[in-house]
Each structure stands twice: as structure tokens, then as C-alpha cells.
Short mmCIF file of N, CA and C in Angstrom, two decimals:
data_model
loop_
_atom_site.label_atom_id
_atom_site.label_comp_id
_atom_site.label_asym_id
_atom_site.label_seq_id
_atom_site.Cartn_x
_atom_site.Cartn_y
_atom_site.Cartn_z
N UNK Z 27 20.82 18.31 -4.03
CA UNK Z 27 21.85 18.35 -5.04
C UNK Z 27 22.19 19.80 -5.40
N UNK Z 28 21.44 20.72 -5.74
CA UNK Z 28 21.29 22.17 -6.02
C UNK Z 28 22.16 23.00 -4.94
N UNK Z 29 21.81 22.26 -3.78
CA UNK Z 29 22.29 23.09 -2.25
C UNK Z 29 23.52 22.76 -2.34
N UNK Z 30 24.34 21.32 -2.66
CA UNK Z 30 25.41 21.20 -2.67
C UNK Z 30 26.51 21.61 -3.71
N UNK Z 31 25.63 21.99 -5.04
CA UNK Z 31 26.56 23.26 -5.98
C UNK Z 31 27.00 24.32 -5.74
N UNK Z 32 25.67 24.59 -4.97
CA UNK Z 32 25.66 25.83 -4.42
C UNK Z 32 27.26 26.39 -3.17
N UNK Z 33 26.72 25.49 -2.17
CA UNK Z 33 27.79 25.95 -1.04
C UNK Z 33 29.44 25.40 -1.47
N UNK Z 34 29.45 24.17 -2.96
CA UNK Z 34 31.22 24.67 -3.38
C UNK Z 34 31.48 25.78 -3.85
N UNK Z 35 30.06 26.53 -4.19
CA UNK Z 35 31.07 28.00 -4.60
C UNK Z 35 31.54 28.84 -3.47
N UNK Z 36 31.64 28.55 -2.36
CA UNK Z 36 32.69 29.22 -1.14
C UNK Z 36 33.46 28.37 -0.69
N UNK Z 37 33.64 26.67 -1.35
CA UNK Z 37 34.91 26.47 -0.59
C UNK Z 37 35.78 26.88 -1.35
N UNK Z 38 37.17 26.82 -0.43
CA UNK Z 38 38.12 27.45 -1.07
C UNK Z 38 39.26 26.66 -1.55
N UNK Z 39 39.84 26.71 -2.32
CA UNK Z 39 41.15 25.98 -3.20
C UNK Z 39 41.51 25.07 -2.16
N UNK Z 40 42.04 24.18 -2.35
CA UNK Z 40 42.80 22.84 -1.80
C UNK Z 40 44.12 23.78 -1.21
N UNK Z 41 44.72 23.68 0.09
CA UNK Z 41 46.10 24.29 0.27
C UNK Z 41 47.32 23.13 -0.48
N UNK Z 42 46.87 21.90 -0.68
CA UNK Z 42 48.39 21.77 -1.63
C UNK Z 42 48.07 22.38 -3.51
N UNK Z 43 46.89 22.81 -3.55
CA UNK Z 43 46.44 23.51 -4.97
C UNK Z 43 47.16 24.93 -4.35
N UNK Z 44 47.25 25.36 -3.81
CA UNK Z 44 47.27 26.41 -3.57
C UNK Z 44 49.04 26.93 -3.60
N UNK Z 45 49.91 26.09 -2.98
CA UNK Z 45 51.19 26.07 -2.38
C UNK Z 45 51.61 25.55 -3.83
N UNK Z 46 51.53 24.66 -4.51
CA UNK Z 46 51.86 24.08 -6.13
C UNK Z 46 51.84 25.57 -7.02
N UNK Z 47 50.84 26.53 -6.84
CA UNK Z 47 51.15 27.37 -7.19
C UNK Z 47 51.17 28.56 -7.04
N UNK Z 48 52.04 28.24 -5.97
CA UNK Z 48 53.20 30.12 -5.21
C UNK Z 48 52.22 30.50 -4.50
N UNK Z 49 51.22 30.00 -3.85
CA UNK Z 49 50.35 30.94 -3.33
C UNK Z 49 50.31 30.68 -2.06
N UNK Z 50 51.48 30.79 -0.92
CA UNK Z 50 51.79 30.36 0.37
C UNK Z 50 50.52 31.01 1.11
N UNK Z 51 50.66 32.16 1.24
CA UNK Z 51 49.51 32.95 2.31
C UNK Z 51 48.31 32.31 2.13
N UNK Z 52 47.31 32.68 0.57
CA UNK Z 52 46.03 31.71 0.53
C UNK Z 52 46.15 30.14 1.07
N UNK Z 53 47.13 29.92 0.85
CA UNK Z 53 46.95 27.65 1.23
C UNK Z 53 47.08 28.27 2.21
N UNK Z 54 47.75 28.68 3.54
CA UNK Z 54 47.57 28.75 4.76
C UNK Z 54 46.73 29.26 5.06
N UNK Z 55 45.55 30.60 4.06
CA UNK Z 55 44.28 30.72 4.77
C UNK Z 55 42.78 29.98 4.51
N UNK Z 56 43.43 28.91 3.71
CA UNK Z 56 42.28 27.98 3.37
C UNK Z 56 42.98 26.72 4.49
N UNK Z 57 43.97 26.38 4.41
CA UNK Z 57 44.18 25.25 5.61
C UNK Z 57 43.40 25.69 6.74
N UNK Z 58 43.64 27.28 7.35
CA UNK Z 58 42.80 27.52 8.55
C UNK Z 58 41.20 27.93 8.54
N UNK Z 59 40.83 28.03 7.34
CA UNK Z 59 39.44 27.93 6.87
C UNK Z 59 38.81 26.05 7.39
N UNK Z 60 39.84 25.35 6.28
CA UNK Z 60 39.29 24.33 6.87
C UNK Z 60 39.23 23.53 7.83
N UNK Z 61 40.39 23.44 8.61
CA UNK Z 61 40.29 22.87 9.84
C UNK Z 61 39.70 24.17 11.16
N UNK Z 62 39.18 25.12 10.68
CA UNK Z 62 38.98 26.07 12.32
C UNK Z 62 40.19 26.61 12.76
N UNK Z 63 39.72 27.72 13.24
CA UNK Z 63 40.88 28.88 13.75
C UNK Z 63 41.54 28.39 15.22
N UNK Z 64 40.77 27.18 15.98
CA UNK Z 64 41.18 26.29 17.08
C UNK Z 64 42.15 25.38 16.82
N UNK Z 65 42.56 25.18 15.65
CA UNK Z 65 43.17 23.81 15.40
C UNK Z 65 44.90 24.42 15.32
N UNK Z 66 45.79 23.30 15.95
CA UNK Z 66 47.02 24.12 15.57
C UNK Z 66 47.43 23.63 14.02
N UNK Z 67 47.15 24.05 12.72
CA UNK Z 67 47.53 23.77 11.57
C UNK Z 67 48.74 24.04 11.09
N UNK Z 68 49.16 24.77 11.45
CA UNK Z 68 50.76 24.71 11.25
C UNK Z 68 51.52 24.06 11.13
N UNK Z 69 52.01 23.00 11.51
CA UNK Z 69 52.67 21.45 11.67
C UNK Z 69 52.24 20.82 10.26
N UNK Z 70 50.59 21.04 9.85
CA UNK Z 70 50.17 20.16 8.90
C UNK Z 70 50.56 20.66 7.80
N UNK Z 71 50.19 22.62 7.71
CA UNK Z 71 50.92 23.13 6.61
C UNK Z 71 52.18 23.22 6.22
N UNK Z 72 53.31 22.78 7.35
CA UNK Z 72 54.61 22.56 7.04
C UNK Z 72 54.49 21.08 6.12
N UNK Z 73 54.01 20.34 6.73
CA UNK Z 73 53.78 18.81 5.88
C UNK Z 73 53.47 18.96 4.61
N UNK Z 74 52.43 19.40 4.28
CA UNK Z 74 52.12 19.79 2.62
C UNK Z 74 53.00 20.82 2.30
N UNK Z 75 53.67 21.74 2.35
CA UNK Z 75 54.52 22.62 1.79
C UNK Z 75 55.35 21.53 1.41
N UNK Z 76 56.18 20.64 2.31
CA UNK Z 76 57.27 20.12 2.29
C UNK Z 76 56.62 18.86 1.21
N UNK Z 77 55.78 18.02 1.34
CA UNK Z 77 55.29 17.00 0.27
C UNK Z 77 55.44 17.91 -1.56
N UNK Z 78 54.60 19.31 -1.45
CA UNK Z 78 54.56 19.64 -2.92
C UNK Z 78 55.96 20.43 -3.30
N UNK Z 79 56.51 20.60 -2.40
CA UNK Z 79 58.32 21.17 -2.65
C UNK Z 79 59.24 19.63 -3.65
N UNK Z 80 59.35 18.43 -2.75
CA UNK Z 80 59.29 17.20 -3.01
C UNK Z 80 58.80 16.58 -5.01
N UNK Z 81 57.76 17.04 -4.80
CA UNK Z 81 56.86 16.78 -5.34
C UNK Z 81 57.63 17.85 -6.89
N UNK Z 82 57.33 18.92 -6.63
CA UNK Z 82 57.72 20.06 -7.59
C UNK Z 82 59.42 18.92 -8.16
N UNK Z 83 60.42 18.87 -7.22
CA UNK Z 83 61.50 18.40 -7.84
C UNK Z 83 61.66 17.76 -8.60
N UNK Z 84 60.82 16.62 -8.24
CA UNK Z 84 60.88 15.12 -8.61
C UNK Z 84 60.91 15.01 -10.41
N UNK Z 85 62.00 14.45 -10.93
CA UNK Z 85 62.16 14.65 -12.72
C UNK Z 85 61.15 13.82 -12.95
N UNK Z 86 61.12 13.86 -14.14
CA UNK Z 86 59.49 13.46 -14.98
C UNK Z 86 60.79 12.51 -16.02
N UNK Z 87 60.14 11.55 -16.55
CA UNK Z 87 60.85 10.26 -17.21
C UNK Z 87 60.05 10.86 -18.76
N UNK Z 88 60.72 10.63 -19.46
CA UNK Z 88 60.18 10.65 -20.82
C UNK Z 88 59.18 9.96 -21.15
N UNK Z 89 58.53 10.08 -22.05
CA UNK Z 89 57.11 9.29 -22.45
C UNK Z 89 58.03 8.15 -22.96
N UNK Z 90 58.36 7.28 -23.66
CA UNK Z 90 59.28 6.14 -23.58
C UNK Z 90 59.74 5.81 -22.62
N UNK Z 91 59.78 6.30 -21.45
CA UNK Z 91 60.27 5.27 -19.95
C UNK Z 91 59.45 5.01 -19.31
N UNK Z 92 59.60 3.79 -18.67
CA UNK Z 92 59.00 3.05 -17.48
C UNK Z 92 59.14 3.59 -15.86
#
């Protein structure tokens, strides 16, 4: 349990935590943190950019709406 406190203090931010707020370069160097410098991630980081862009737009309903 101790070991596993331990080693979240080097993972690194979530890349859609990261891209939500302005921080393009870090989410793309934690996307390639986490999948490996082998993986083509690019494609995936276009996907989450484009989901929290989406996401950012989307209007918010008043606390009285359904």
C-alpha cells in the first residue's frame, strides 16, 4: 500500500487534465509517458484534444433545467 503512494507521486497528470487546461505540450508529454515512446499516440492525442474542445463548448443548463 505504502509502495503504491509512493510511485503516484511520478505519475503524471491525465492528458485530457492536462489539454482542459491549456497545457497542450505537457498532455502530449504525459500521453507519450504513458503509452511508450514506441506507440504512435498521436491519432489518440488528436481524439482527446478534439473530445475536451467538444466538451469545453458544450452550454451548461441552469440549475432549474433538466
Amino acid at each position: 500500500m505504502l509502495l503504491m503512494i509512493v510511485l503516484l507521486c511520478f505519475m503524471p497528470n491525465s492528458p485530457r487534465f492536462l489539454l482542459s487546461q491549456g497545457k497542450d505540450d505537457e498532455a502530449l508529454r504525459s500521453l507519450c509517458w504513458l503509452r511508450g515512446k514506441d506507440t504512435d499516440y498521436a491519432r489518440e492525442y488528436e481524439q482527446i484534444k478534439d473530445s475536451v474542445r467538444k466538451q469545453v463548448r458544450r452550454p451548461t443548463s441552469s440549475p432549474g433545467e433538466i
